[in-house]
Short mmCIF file of C-alpha atoms in Angstrom, two decimals:
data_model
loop_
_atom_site.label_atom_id
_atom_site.label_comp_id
_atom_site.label_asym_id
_atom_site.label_seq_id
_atom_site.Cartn_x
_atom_site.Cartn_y
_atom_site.Cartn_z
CA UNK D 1 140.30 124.21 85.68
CA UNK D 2 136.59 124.73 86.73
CA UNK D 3 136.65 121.23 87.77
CA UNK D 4 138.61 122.20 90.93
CA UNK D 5 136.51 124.53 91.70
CA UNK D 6 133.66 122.42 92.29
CA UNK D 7 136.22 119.28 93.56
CA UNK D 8 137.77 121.38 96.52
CA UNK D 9 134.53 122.47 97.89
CA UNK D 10 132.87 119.05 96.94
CA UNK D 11 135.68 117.34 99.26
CA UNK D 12 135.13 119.61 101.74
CA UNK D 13 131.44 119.33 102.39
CA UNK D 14 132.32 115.44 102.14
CA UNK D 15 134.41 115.84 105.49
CA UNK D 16 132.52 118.14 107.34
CA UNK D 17 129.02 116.15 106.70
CA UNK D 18 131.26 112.99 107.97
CA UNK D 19 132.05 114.93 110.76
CA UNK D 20 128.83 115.97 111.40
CA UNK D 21 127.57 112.14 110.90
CA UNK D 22 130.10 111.35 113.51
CA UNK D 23 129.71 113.55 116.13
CA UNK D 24 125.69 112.84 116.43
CA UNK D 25 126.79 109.30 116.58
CA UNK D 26 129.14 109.47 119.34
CA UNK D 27 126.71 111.22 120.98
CA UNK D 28 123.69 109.55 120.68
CA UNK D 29 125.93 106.97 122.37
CA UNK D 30 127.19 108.38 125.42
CA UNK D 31 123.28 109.62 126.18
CA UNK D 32 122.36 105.65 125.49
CA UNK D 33 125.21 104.50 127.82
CA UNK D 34 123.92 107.38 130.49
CA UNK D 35 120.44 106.54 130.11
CA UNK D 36 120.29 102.67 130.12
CA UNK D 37 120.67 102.77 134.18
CA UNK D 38 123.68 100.19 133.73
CA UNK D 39 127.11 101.32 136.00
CA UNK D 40 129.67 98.83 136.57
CA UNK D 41 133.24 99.60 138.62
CA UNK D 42 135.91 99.83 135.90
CA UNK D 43 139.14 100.32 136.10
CA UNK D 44 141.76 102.70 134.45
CA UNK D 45 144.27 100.27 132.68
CA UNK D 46 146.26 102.91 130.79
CA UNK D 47 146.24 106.92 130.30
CA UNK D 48 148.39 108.33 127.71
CA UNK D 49 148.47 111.75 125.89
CA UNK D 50 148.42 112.45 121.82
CA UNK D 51 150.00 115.69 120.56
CA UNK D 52 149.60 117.22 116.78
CA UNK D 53 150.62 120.50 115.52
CA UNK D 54 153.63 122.45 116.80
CA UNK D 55 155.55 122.74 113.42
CA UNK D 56 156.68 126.24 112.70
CA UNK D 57 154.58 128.88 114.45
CA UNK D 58 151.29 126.55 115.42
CA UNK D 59 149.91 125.65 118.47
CA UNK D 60 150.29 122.22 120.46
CA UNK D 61 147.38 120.16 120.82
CA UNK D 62 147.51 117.32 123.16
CA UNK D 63 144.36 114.90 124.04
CA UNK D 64 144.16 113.03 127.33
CA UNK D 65 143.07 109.59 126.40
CA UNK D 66 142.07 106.78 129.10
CA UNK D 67 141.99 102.77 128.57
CA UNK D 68 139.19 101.13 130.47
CA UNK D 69 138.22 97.82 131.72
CA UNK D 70 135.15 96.48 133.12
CA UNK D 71 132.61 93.47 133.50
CA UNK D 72 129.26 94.10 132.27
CA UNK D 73 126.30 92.65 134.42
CA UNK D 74 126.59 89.22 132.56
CA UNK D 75 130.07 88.86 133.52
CA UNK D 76 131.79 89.90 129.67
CA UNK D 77 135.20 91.71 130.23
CA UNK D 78 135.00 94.90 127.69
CA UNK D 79 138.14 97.11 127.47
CA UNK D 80 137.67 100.97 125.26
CA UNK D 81 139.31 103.73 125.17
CA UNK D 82 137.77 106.82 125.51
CA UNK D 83 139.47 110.44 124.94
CA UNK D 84 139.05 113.82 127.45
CA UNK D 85 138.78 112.37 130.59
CA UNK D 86 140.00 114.11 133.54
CA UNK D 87 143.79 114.53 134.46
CA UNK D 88 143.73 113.30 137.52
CA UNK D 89 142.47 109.74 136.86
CA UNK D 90 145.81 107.74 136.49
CA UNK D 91 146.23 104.18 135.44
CA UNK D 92 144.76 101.97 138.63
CA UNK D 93 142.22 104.28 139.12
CA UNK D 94 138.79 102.74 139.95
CA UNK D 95 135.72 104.69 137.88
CA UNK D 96 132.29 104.26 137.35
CA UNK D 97 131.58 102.68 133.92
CA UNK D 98 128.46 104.26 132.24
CA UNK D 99 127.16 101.55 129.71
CA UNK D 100 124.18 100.37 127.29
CA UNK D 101 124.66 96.79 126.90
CA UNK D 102 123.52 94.82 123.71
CA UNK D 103 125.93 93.20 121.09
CA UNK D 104 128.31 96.47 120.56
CA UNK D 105 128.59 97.59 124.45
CA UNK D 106 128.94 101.38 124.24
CA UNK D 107 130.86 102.54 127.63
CA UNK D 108 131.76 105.71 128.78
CA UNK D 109 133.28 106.84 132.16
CA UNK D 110 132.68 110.58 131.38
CA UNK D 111 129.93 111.72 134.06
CA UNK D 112 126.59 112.05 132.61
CA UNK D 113 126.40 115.85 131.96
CA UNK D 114 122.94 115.70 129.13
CA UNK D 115 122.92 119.72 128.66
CA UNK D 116 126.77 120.16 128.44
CA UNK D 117 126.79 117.14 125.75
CA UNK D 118 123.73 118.55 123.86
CA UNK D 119 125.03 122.19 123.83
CA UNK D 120 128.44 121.34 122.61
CA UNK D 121 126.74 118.61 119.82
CA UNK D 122 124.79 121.60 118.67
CA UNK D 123 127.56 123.94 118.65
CA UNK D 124 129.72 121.51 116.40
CA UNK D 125 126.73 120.69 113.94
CA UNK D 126 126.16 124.45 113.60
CA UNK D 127 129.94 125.35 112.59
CA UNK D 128 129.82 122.49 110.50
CA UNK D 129 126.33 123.28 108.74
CA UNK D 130 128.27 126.66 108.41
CA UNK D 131 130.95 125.12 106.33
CA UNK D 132 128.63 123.11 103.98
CA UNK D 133 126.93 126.14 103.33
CA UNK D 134 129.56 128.42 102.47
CA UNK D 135 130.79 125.34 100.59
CA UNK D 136 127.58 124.94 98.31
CA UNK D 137 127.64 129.25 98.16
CA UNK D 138 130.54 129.09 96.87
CA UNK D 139 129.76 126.45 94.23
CA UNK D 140 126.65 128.46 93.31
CA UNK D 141 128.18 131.70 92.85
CA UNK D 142 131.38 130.25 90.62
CA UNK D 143 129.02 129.08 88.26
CA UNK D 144 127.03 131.97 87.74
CA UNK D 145 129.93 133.87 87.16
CA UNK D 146 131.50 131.34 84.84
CA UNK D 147 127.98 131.18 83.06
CA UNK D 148 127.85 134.70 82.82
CA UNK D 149 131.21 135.15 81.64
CA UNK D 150 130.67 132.34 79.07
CA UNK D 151 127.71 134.46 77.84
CA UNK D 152 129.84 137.35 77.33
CA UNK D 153 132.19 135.27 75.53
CA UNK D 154 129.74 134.36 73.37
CA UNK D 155 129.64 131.06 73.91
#
């Protein structure tokens, strides 16, 4: 029994530090593809919407997502999809690519907004860092207890 008391928690600090790994990734990305100085004219190939939740009493989520396509300076056709953009870019659109060329091109046609990005990167690390402490708290506390009640036990 102890062992899921250490497992749970365990798993969950193993998500959120993913999540955490994740996020500064992505956006260590989108500062690359603002900061390289490369733009190309893309163009809007697809937009679609993703919905979870919605079962019983919860909430409806839906995500905007938008399929791009562009031509990098050296004349190599990249196509990504990218997730938030604005509503009222619809599939034929012309946008301005944002990119960082190299082996992986990393594209984005989000605007570059550096303090918006950084704030909300910050904001997501801290709940995260939040949850891996309570997690490792929590494992802390639940064996001191259990050691102190195995001491009473005598054991």
């Amino acid at each position: 029994m102890d062992v899921l008391f250490y497992a749970a928690p365990g798993l969950i600090m193993a998500v959120a530090l993913f999540m955490a790994y994740r996020v500064v990734r992505r956006s260590l990305q989108m500062r690359s593809a603002w900061n390289s100085g490369l733009t190309a004219q893309g163009r809007c190939l697809r937009m679609y919407t993703t919905t979870h939740g919605g079962s019983g009493d919860s909430r409806v989520h839906t995500t905007l997502h938008h399929v791009y396509e562009f031509t990098t300076h050296d004349g190599r056709p990249i196509r990504f999809e990218e997730e938030g953009g604005p509503g009222t870019t619809v599939e034929g659109d012309v946008v301005t690519v944002y990119y960082a060329d190299g082996p992986q091109v990393v594209a984005t046609a989000h605007r570059p907004s550096h303090g918006r990005q950084a704030a909300a990167t910050v904001g997501i690390l801290v709940f995260l860092g939040v949850v891996v402490l309570f997690c490792a708290g929590f494992m802390v506390t639940y064996t001191e207890m259990s050691s102190g009640m195995d001491a009473m036990n005598g054991f």
